[in-house]
Amino acid sequence: MAKQKALQQKQSVRKYLTAENAILFVAMLLPLISVYYDDANSIIRQGMNVWEALFSGHFLHYFSLCGESVQQGLMVHQANYGLMMNLILAIWNLPLWIAEKAAGGNILDHFAARVWGKSEMLLCAWICMGLLKRVAGKLGFDEKRKQLLGFLFMTSAWLVLGALVVAQIDIICMVFILLAFEALLDENTRKFLIFFTLSVLTKEFAVFVFLPIVLLKEKNLIKAGATMVLPFAVSFVMNLPFKWADPAGAALKKPRTWVMIDQLTRMRITLFGEIQIPAFFIALAAVVVVSYMTVVPDKKDLPKWMTYMGLIGMLPVFVCAYSYPYWGALLLPFVLLLMLWEKDKLFLKLFLETAAILALIVADMVEFPWVFQKVGGMLPDFLFGLQGNAPGIAEQISELLKQEKYFQMWTLAYAPFIVWLIDSLIRFYPGRKKAEAKPAAANDWIDGTDRSIRILSILRAIGAFVLCDIEIFLILFL
């Protein structure tokens, strides 16, 4: 009977989400084929250059080769990532390298090649959705909440912007973050160390996700320190041959490191009179102290504490530094897990999250308009004959709103996100005592129904896709 009931529930959920899946399939194509951000071009070219270096017999001169690509105008940025990430990019972009060798010229001038290169991030997003639902199953989520979790993940403005519009490598890192987090839930230390190392090798921000989680579980500072140092030791060893064979090429990565340090330390708090201290370090130190001093009395509460620590671990980077809008994708799995952990007030929690993230994207459109408008050579260019380097409508609106006569009023768009974040840190805190439940009749709007939550999730998805592909809609209606 139990198996039959579970099967019926799964069939009901699949039927229930048919409309959502149709929306998801169609909507995800639009940002994928509409915007070609400069970073995406550099990321794809880095993968292609692995094969160029390998088959030219100068693999250890890979970074110098990327420098030559910058000088030739084939990519905007020097190779910023380590060997592991470049190898992953290389596997997907092998067909592009072969096509370029066969046809000549710059293959990335062609629409189909650009879409193929960006599609790697779409694949990783689908993989992450599957992993996130698998993690949710181990946390006790029922089938309906797992399916809702997957839909909310794939339609979040953070993921749409980061993975589909600008095709950033954060989504590749997230694959290994989720695998490492799952290994922690399974108490498989060896598996965790492997995937944790891979997550940091693909993007160093993963260390901020796991630092508080490791300190929550491991109170031996020597063991915790060894765990956190392991990925950097592996990275150092992997990079040694490149430094020995081509020190000038390897040194081309250093400016990027200094830029990242500048971004992390730019926001400062004045204390002790005139001393300015980077807010990032204060926030990170607070996260470290809180996670290390926290002792979970009941082991069954540990998974929720770990999820919460994964969320607050990335906050110093995202909130206390000059952060780009697509970095929020690394917060997303932990936000959604905590939001759906308990069924009570689900409609209200989803409503507040929707308002906060969409308001943040609006603010990002003013602060980072160039992220949304690189449409040259993509679908809007074919439909409307846009010039690849012409100022977009988003940039023109940004310049207008940033004029002094408007008193920077546009920054108020950040307010809903800040308020929601503070509320979420309090609401999701695992040690918080729950208030007594109110009568069901008083909670109709707050808790919602399956129908109301479904409608809200669809509206949330539509809002995300419209805002993240805003340049097209502005062209259509202005």
Protein backbone atom coordinates (compact mmCIF):
# COMPACT_ATOMS: atom_id res chain seq x y z
CA MET A 1 0.00 0.00 0.00
CA ALA A 2 2.80 2.41 0.90
CA LYS A 3 4.57 1.83 -2.42
CA GLN A 4 1.33 2.27 -4.34
CA LYS A 5 0.60 5.50 -2.50
CA ALA A 6 4.10 6.84 -3.21
CA LEU A 7 3.72 5.94 -6.90
CA GLN A 8 0.38 7.74 -7.07
CA GLN A 9 1.93 10.81 -5.43
CA LYS A 10 4.77 10.87 -7.97
CA GLN A 11 2.32 10.58 -10.88
CA SER A 12 0.21 13.37 -9.40
CA VAL A 13 3.27 15.60 -8.98
CA ARG A 14 4.43 15.00 -12.56
CA LYS A 15 0.98 15.92 -13.89
CA TYR A 16 0.87 18.89 -11.57
CA LEU A 17 4.13 20.29 -12.92
CA THR A 18 3.48 19.79 -16.64
CA ALA A 19 2.81 23.48 -17.23
CA GLU A 20 5.85 24.50 -15.22
CA ASN A 21 8.13 22.20 -17.21
CA ALA A 22 6.79 23.57 -20.49
CA ILE A 23 7.45 27.13 -19.33
CA LEU A 24 10.90 26.10 -18.14
CA PHE A 25 11.91 24.47 -21.43
CA VAL A 26 10.83 27.40 -23.60
CA ALA A 27 11.97 30.17 -21.28
CA MET A 28 15.48 28.82 -20.77
CA LEU A 29 16.20 29.04 -24.48
CA LEU A 30 15.64 32.80 -24.61
CA PRO A 31 18.55 34.01 -22.42
CA LEU A 32 20.76 31.27 -23.83
CA ILE A 33 20.45 32.55 -27.39
CA SER A 34 20.00 36.28 -26.73
CA VAL A 35 23.06 37.56 -24.82
CA TYR A 36 26.77 36.97 -25.35
CA TYR A 37 28.64 38.48 -22.43
CA ASP A 38 32.38 39.17 -22.79
CA ASP A 39 33.18 36.72 -19.99
CA ALA A 40 31.41 33.92 -21.86
CA ASN A 41 33.64 34.47 -24.89
CA SER A 42 36.78 34.33 -22.73
CA ILE A 43 35.55 31.24 -20.86
CA ILE A 44 34.81 29.31 -24.06
CA ARG A 45 38.13 30.35 -25.63
CA GLN A 46 40.03 29.17 -22.54
CA GLY A 47 38.60 25.69 -23.05
CA MET A 48 39.50 25.71 -26.75
CA ASN A 49 43.04 26.88 -25.98
CA VAL A 50 43.70 23.75 -23.92
CA TRP A 51 43.52 21.74 -27.15
CA GLU A 52 45.52 24.36 -29.00
CA ALA A 53 48.30 24.14 -26.42
CA LEU A 54 48.15 20.35 -26.27
CA PHE A 55 48.31 19.66 -30.01
CA SER A 56 50.86 22.38 -30.65
CA GLY A 57 53.23 20.59 -28.29
CA HIS A 58 53.34 23.49 -25.83
CA PHE A 59 50.80 22.42 -23.22
CA LEU A 60 52.80 23.90 -20.34
CA HIS A 61 52.77 27.25 -22.14
CA TYR A 62 48.98 27.33 -21.99
CA PHE A 63 48.77 30.66 -20.14
CA SER A 64 51.09 32.39 -22.60
CA LEU A 65 48.92 31.06 -25.42
CA CYS A 66 45.87 32.62 -23.74
CA GLY A 67 47.80 35.88 -23.50
CA GLU A 68 48.37 35.73 -27.25
CA SER A 69 44.63 35.14 -27.75
CA VAL A 70 43.95 38.35 -25.82
CA GLN A 71 46.39 40.27 -28.02
CA GLN A 72 44.73 38.84 -31.14
CA GLY A 73 41.28 39.93 -29.95
CA LEU A 74 40.02 36.36 -29.61
CA MET A 75 39.23 36.84 -25.93
CA VAL A 76 38.93 39.84 -23.61
CA HIS A 77 40.38 38.42 -20.42
CA GLN A 78 43.53 36.51 -19.61
CA ALA A 79 42.95 32.91 -18.46
CA ASN A 80 41.73 33.40 -14.89
CA TYR A 81 41.06 29.83 -13.85
CA GLY A 82 43.18 26.92 -12.76
CA LEU A 83 43.98 23.76 -14.68
CA MET A 84 40.97 21.77 -13.42
CA MET A 85 38.40 24.29 -14.60
CA ASN A 86 40.15 24.72 -17.94
CA LEU A 87 40.13 20.95 -18.50
CA ILE A 88 36.39 20.82 -17.83
CA LEU A 89 35.83 23.68 -20.26
CA ALA A 90 38.07 21.95 -22.80
CA ILE A 91 36.02 18.73 -22.86
CA TRP A 92 32.84 20.57 -23.80
CA ASN A 93 34.47 22.90 -26.32
CA LEU A 94 36.48 20.30 -28.25
CA PRO A 95 33.94 20.37 -31.13
CA LEU A 96 34.42 24.15 -31.43
CA TRP A 97 38.20 23.80 -31.62
CA ILE A 98 37.86 21.13 -34.32
CA ALA A 99 35.37 23.26 -36.26
CA GLU A 100 37.65 26.29 -36.08
CA LYS A 101 40.60 24.28 -37.37
CA ALA A 102 38.49 22.95 -40.25
CA ALA A 103 36.77 26.21 -41.23
CA GLY A 104 39.39 28.79 -40.25
CA GLY A 105 38.73 32.21 -38.77
CA ASN A 106 37.21 32.78 -35.35
CA ILE A 107 34.51 30.16 -34.79
CA LEU A 108 33.07 32.23 -31.93
CA ASP A 109 31.92 34.86 -34.41
CA HIS A 110 29.16 32.39 -35.34
CA PHE A 111 25.85 32.25 -33.51
CA ALA A 112 25.67 28.42 -33.32
CA ALA A 113 29.17 28.17 -31.82
CA ARG A 114 28.30 30.73 -29.14
CA VAL A 115 25.14 28.87 -28.21
CA TRP A 116 27.03 25.57 -28.01
CA GLY A 117 29.68 27.09 -25.75
CA LYS A 118 27.08 28.58 -23.40
CA SER A 119 25.07 25.33 -23.35
CA GLU A 120 27.63 23.72 -21.05
CA MET A 121 26.30 25.91 -18.25
CA LEU A 122 22.73 24.85 -19.03
CA LEU A 123 23.77 21.20 -18.76
CA CYS A 124 25.46 21.87 -15.42
CA ALA A 125 22.33 23.65 -14.20
CA TRP A 126 20.24 20.56 -14.94
CA ILE A 127 22.82 18.39 -13.18
CA CYS A 128 22.70 20.69 -10.17
CA MET A 129 18.92 20.49 -10.11
CA GLY A 130 19.10 16.69 -9.98
CA LEU A 131 21.74 16.76 -7.24
CA LEU A 132 19.76 19.31 -5.22
CA LYS A 133 16.63 17.16 -5.38
CA ARG A 134 18.69 14.15 -4.33
CA VAL A 135 20.06 16.09 -1.36
CA ALA A 136 16.53 17.19 -0.49
CA GLY A 137 15.42 13.56 -0.49
CA LYS A 138 18.09 12.73 2.06
CA LEU A 139 16.88 15.65 4.17
CA GLY A 140 13.38 14.18 4.27
CA PHE A 141 11.63 16.29 1.62
CA ASP A 142 8.52 14.68 0.13
CA GLU A 143 8.10 14.28 -3.64
CA LYS A 144 6.04 17.44 -4.10
CA ARG A 145 8.54 19.64 -2.30
CA LYS A 146 11.44 18.09 -4.25
CA GLN A 147 9.76 18.88 -7.56
CA LEU A 148 8.94 22.41 -6.42
CA LEU A 149 12.54 22.81 -5.25
CA GLY A 150 13.84 21.82 -8.68
CA PHE A 151 11.54 24.25 -10.47
CA LEU A 152 12.36 27.13 -8.13
CA PHE A 153 16.07 26.43 -8.58
CA MET A 154 16.00 26.41 -12.38
CA THR A 155 13.83 29.54 -12.59
CA SER A 156 15.64 31.64 -10.00
CA ALA A 157 16.85 34.97 -11.37
CA TRP A 158 20.26 34.20 -9.85
CA LEU A 159 20.60 31.00 -11.86
CA VAL A 160 19.06 32.39 -15.05
CA LEU A 161 21.44 35.35 -15.00
CA GLY A 162 24.55 33.43 -13.94
CA ALA A 163 24.20 30.24 -15.97
CA LEU A 164 22.11 31.20 -19.02
CA VAL A 165 22.63 34.90 -19.68
CA VAL A 166 26.30 35.43 -18.84
CA ALA A 167 27.37 31.74 -18.74
CA GLN A 168 29.60 32.02 -15.68
CA ILE A 169 31.55 29.05 -14.32
CA ASP A 170 29.92 29.31 -10.86
CA ILE A 171 27.37 26.71 -11.95
CA ILE A 172 30.20 24.23 -12.68
CA CYS A 173 31.58 24.84 -9.21
CA MET A 174 28.10 24.28 -7.79
CA VAL A 175 28.04 20.72 -9.15
CA PHE A 176 31.00 19.83 -6.92
CA ILE A 177 29.65 21.89 -3.99
CA LEU A 178 26.44 19.84 -4.00
CA LEU A 179 28.36 16.57 -4.34
CA ALA A 180 30.59 17.56 -1.41
CA PHE A 181 27.59 18.62 0.68
CA GLU A 182 25.87 15.31 -0.08
CA ALA A 183 29.01 13.47 1.01
CA LEU A 184 28.90 15.33 4.34
CA LEU A 185 25.29 14.27 4.81
CA ASP A 186 26.35 10.67 4.13
CA GLU A 187 29.28 11.10 6.56
CA ASN A 188 31.65 9.95 3.80
CA THR A 189 34.86 11.83 4.61
CA ARG A 190 36.90 10.56 1.66
CA LYS A 191 34.20 11.48 -0.83
CA PHE A 192 33.81 14.89 0.77
CA LEU A 193 37.53 15.66 0.53
CA ILE A 194 37.56 14.73 -3.16
CA PHE A 195 34.56 16.85 -4.13
CA PHE A 196 35.48 19.69 -1.80
CA THR A 197 38.89 19.84 -3.45
CA LEU A 198 37.32 19.81 -6.91
CA SER A 199 34.89 22.58 -5.94
CA VAL A 200 37.73 24.86 -4.81
CA LEU A 201 39.83 23.96 -7.86
CA THR A 202 36.96 25.10 -10.08
CA LYS A 203 36.28 28.29 -8.11
CA GLU A 204 37.96 29.39 -4.89
CA PHE A 205 34.70 30.83 -3.48
CA ALA A 206 33.70 27.27 -2.55
CA VAL A 207 36.08 27.53 0.40
CA PHE A 208 33.80 30.17 1.95
CA VAL A 209 30.82 27.84 1.63
CA PHE A 210 32.50 24.96 3.46
CA LEU A 211 34.65 26.83 5.99
CA PRO A 212 31.80 27.30 8.52
CA ILE A 213 30.40 23.82 7.80
CA VAL A 214 33.74 22.17 8.53
CA LEU A 215 34.20 24.24 11.70
CA LEU A 216 30.69 23.30 12.80
CA LYS A 217 31.49 19.58 12.52
CA GLU A 218 35.20 19.53 13.37
CA LYS A 219 36.36 21.26 16.57
CA ASN A 220 39.96 20.09 16.18
CA LEU A 221 41.53 23.16 14.57
CA ILE A 222 44.48 21.21 13.17
CA LYS A 223 42.19 18.78 11.34
CA ALA A 224 39.88 21.57 10.20
CA GLY A 225 42.84 23.61 8.98
CA ALA A 226 44.29 20.64 7.09
CA THR A 227 40.93 20.11 5.39
CA MET A 228 40.69 23.72 4.24
CA VAL A 229 44.31 23.84 3.04
CA LEU A 230 44.10 20.60 1.05
CA PRO A 231 42.58 22.10 -2.16
CA PHE A 232 45.15 24.90 -2.23
CA ALA A 233 47.97 22.40 -1.78
CA VAL A 234 46.65 20.36 -4.70
CA SER A 235 46.29 23.52 -6.79
CA PHE A 236 49.86 24.55 -5.98
CA VAL A 237 51.23 21.16 -7.08
CA MET A 238 49.16 21.17 -10.29
CA ASN A 239 50.38 24.65 -11.22
CA LEU A 240 54.07 24.00 -10.54
CA PRO A 241 54.89 22.54 -13.99
CA PHE A 242 53.37 25.61 -15.66
CA LYS A 243 55.35 27.97 -13.42
CA TRP A 244 58.60 26.12 -14.09
CA ALA A 245 58.10 25.81 -17.86
CA ASP A 246 56.56 29.23 -18.49
CA PRO A 247 56.96 31.62 -15.52
CA ALA A 248 56.04 34.68 -17.61
CA GLY A 249 52.80 33.06 -18.78
CA ALA A 250 51.85 31.84 -15.31
CA ALA A 251 52.44 35.36 -13.98
CA LEU A 252 49.70 36.67 -16.28
CA LYS A 253 47.16 35.36 -13.74
CA LYS A 254 48.48 37.54 -10.92
CA PRO A 255 46.67 40.79 -11.89
CA ARG A 256 43.35 38.95 -11.61
CA THR A 257 44.27 37.90 -8.06
CA TRP A 258 44.94 41.50 -7.06
CA VAL A 259 41.67 42.61 -8.65
CA MET A 260 39.78 40.03 -6.58
CA ILE A 261 41.52 41.16 -3.39
CA ASP A 262 40.59 44.76 -4.20
CA GLN A 263 36.95 43.76 -4.72
CA LEU A 264 36.84 41.85 -1.43
CA THR A 265 38.39 44.69 0.58
CA ARG A 266 36.86 47.75 -1.12
CA MET A 267 33.94 48.07 1.32
CA ARG A 268 35.39 49.36 4.60
CA ILE A 269 34.05 50.25 8.04
CA THR A 270 35.61 53.13 9.98
CA LEU A 271 36.42 52.15 13.58
CA PHE A 272 38.61 53.50 16.36
CA GLY A 273 38.44 57.01 15.02
CA GLU A 274 39.95 56.88 11.54
CA ILE A 275 40.96 53.25 11.02
CA GLN A 276 39.20 51.68 8.04
CA ILE A 277 38.79 47.92 8.23
CA PRO A 278 37.49 45.81 5.30
CA ALA A 279 33.92 44.74 6.12
CA PHE A 280 34.58 41.40 4.41
CA PHE A 281 37.17 40.36 7.00
CA ILE A 282 34.96 41.41 9.91
CA ALA A 283 32.01 39.44 8.53
CA LEU A 284 34.15 36.41 7.69
CA ALA A 285 35.70 36.41 11.18
CA ALA A 286 32.21 36.54 12.68
CA VAL A 287 31.12 33.56 10.57
CA VAL A 288 34.21 31.59 11.63
CA VAL A 289 33.73 32.32 15.34
CA VAL A 290 30.01 31.56 15.31
CA SER A 291 30.44 28.29 13.42
CA TYR A 292 33.31 27.09 15.61
CA MET A 293 31.58 28.03 18.87
CA THR A 294 28.27 26.42 17.86
CA VAL A 295 27.70 22.95 19.28
CA VAL A 296 24.71 21.04 17.94
CA PRO A 297 23.19 19.15 20.91
CA ASP A 298 21.00 16.84 18.84
CA LYS A 299 22.62 15.05 15.89
CA LYS A 300 19.35 14.95 13.94
CA ASP A 301 19.49 18.77 13.75
CA LEU A 302 22.97 18.74 12.21
CA PRO A 303 21.86 18.71 8.52
CA LYS A 304 19.87 21.92 8.98
CA TRP A 305 22.76 23.57 10.82
CA MET A 306 25.09 22.57 7.97
CA THR A 307 22.71 24.05 5.41
CA TYR A 308 22.46 27.27 7.39
CA MET A 309 26.24 27.52 7.69
CA GLY A 310 26.58 27.00 3.93
CA LEU A 311 24.35 30.03 3.45
CA ILE A 312 26.10 32.39 5.86
CA GLY A 313 29.53 31.27 4.62
CA MET A 314 29.03 32.97 1.22
CA LEU A 315 27.38 36.11 2.64
CA PRO A 316 30.62 38.00 3.42
CA VAL A 317 31.60 37.66 -0.25
CA PHE A 318 28.21 38.57 -1.65
CA VAL A 319 27.18 41.35 0.74
CA CYS A 320 30.43 42.83 2.09
CA ALA A 321 32.41 43.06 -1.15
CA TYR A 322 32.03 44.55 -4.60
CA SER A 323 30.15 41.52 -5.87
CA TYR A 324 28.74 40.78 -9.28
CA PRO A 325 25.05 39.84 -9.58
CA TYR A 326 25.73 36.29 -10.76
CA TRP A 327 27.69 35.38 -7.61
CA GLY A 328 24.34 34.94 -5.86
CA ALA A 329 23.97 31.58 -7.60
CA LEU A 330 26.27 30.03 -4.97
CA LEU A 331 23.79 31.07 -2.26
CA LEU A 332 20.80 29.66 -4.09
CA PRO A 333 20.81 25.94 -3.10
CA PHE A 334 21.04 26.76 0.60
CA VAL A 335 18.38 29.49 0.43
CA LEU A 336 15.89 27.17 -1.27
CA LEU A 337 16.56 24.21 1.01
CA LEU A 338 16.01 26.34 4.10
CA MET A 339 12.92 27.97 2.60
CA LEU A 340 11.25 24.64 1.80
CA TRP A 341 12.55 22.77 4.86
CA GLU A 342 9.28 23.28 6.69
CA LYS A 343 5.87 23.55 5.05
CA ASP A 344 4.50 26.26 7.30
CA LYS A 345 4.29 29.80 5.87
CA LEU A 346 5.56 28.50 2.55
CA PHE A 347 3.59 30.97 0.44
CA LEU A 348 4.82 33.91 2.50
CA LYS A 349 8.44 32.72 2.38
CA LEU A 350 8.25 32.24 -1.39
CA PHE A 351 6.58 35.63 -1.87
CA LEU A 352 9.27 37.44 0.13
CA GLU A 353 12.09 35.61 -1.66
CA THR A 354 10.57 36.45 -5.04
CA ALA A 355 10.22 40.14 -4.21
CA ALA A 356 13.73 40.35 -2.74
CA ILE A 357 15.63 38.65 -5.58
CA LEU A 358 13.72 40.40 -8.37
CA ALA A 359 14.27 43.78 -6.66
CA LEU A 360 17.97 42.95 -6.42
CA ILE A 361 18.11 42.15 -10.14
CA VAL A 362 16.49 45.53 -10.88
CA ALA A 363 19.22 47.22 -8.83
CA ASP A 364 21.86 45.18 -10.66
CA MET A 365 20.44 46.33 -13.99
CA VAL A 366 21.33 49.90 -13.01
CA GLU A 367 24.71 49.09 -11.44
CA PHE A 368 25.83 46.51 -14.05
CA PRO A 369 23.89 47.34 -17.25
CA TRP A 370 26.55 45.84 -19.51
CA VAL A 371 25.76 42.38 -18.13
CA PHE A 372 22.30 42.50 -19.69
CA GLN A 373 22.96 44.06 -23.09
CA LYS A 374 25.66 42.14 -24.96
CA VAL A 375 23.32 41.11 -27.77
CA GLY A 376 25.54 41.64 -30.84
CA GLY A 377 25.59 38.52 -33.03
CA MET A 378 22.78 36.90 -31.04
CA LEU A 379 19.01 36.59 -31.52
CA PRO A 380 18.14 40.30 -30.96
CA ASP A 381 20.78 41.24 -33.53
CA PHE A 382 19.15 38.96 -36.11
CA LEU A 383 15.64 40.21 -35.32
CA PHE A 384 16.30 43.93 -34.92
CA GLY A 385 19.64 44.56 -36.63
CA LEU A 386 21.41 45.83 -33.50
CA GLN A 387 25.04 46.93 -33.61
CA GLY A 388 27.23 44.78 -31.41
CA ASN A 389 29.02 47.69 -29.75
CA ALA A 390 26.15 50.20 -29.61
CA PRO A 391 25.01 51.35 -26.14
CA GLY A 392 22.01 49.29 -25.13
CA ILE A 393 18.74 50.62 -23.76
CA ALA A 394 19.60 49.18 -20.33
CA GLU A 395 22.81 51.22 -20.25
CA GLN A 396 21.00 54.40 -21.31
CA ILE A 397 18.45 53.93 -18.51
CA SER A 398 21.28 53.28 -16.06
CA GLU A 399 23.06 56.49 -17.02
CA LEU A 400 19.80 58.41 -16.62
CA LEU A 401 19.03 57.05 -13.14
CA LYS A 402 22.58 57.60 -11.91
CA GLN A 403 22.44 61.34 -12.54
CA GLU A 404 22.99 63.43 -9.40
CA LYS A 405 19.63 65.17 -9.70
CA TYR A 406 17.89 61.88 -8.87
CA PHE A 407 19.82 61.60 -5.57
CA GLN A 408 20.77 57.95 -6.18
CA MET A 409 17.19 56.97 -5.42
CA TRP A 410 17.62 53.85 -7.54
CA THR A 411 19.66 52.29 -4.71
CA LEU A 412 16.39 51.82 -2.83
CA ALA A 413 15.93 48.74 -5.02
CA TYR A 414 18.47 47.02 -2.79
CA ALA A 415 16.28 47.58 0.30
CA PRO A 416 13.84 44.65 -0.19
CA PHE A 417 16.77 42.25 -0.56
CA ILE A 418 18.52 43.54 2.57
CA VAL A 419 15.32 43.32 4.63
CA TRP A 420 14.56 39.82 3.32
CA LEU A 421 18.11 38.68 4.05
CA ILE A 422 17.96 39.86 7.66
CA ASP A 423 14.55 38.25 8.11
CA SER A 424 15.78 34.99 6.55
CA LEU A 425 18.85 34.79 8.76
CA ILE A 426 16.54 35.05 11.78
CA ARG A 427 13.70 32.90 10.38
CA PHE A 428 15.94 30.06 9.16
CA TYR A 429 18.21 30.02 12.22
CA PRO A 430 18.12 26.37 13.40
CA GLY A 431 18.37 27.29 17.08
CA ARG A 432 15.34 29.58 17.00
CA LYS A 433 12.37 28.47 19.04
CA LYS A 434 9.21 28.18 17.01
CA ALA A 435 6.15 30.19 17.91
CA GLU A 436 2.93 28.31 18.51
CA ALA A 437 0.97 27.68 15.33
CA LYS A 438 -2.07 29.86 14.79
CA PRO A 439 -5.45 28.45 13.76
CA ALA A 440 -5.52 27.40 10.10
CA ALA A 441 -8.17 29.98 9.21
CA ALA A 442 -5.86 32.80 10.24
CA ASN A 443 -3.01 31.51 8.07
CA ASP A 444 -4.76 31.13 4.71
CA TRP A 445 -2.76 33.87 2.96
CA ILE A 446 0.48 33.12 4.77
CA ASP A 447 0.51 29.38 4.16
CA GLY A 448 -1.27 29.47 0.83
CA THR A 449 -2.52 26.43 -1.07
CA ASP A 450 -0.98 24.21 -3.69
CA ARG A 451 -2.69 26.31 -6.34
CA SER A 452 -1.52 29.66 -4.95
CA ILE A 453 2.06 28.44 -4.53
CA ARG A 454 2.00 27.08 -8.07
CA ILE A 455 0.77 30.40 -9.49
CA LEU A 456 3.36 32.34 -7.49
CA SER A 457 6.20 30.07 -8.64
CA ILE A 458 5.16 30.59 -12.29
CA LEU A 459 4.98 34.38 -11.82
CA ARG A 460 8.38 34.24 -10.13
CA ALA A 461 9.79 32.39 -13.15
CA ILE A 462 8.28 34.84 -15.63
CA GLY A 463 9.66 37.78 -13.65
CA ALA A 464 13.13 36.23 -13.59
CA PHE A 465 13.26 35.54 -17.31
CA VAL A 466 11.87 38.96 -18.24
CA LEU A 467 14.30 40.89 -16.03
CA CYS A 468 17.34 38.82 -16.96
CA ASP A 469 16.53 39.23 -20.66
CA ILE A 470 15.39 42.81 -20.22
CA GLU A 471 17.21 44.21 -23.26
CA ILE A 472 14.94 42.29 -25.62
CA PHE A 473 11.77 43.41 -23.89
CA LEU A 474 12.96 47.01 -23.79
CA ILE A 475 13.62 46.85 -27.53
CA LEU A 476 10.16 45.43 -28.15
CA PHE A 477 8.20 47.91 -26.09
CA LEU A 478 10.24 51.16 -26.19
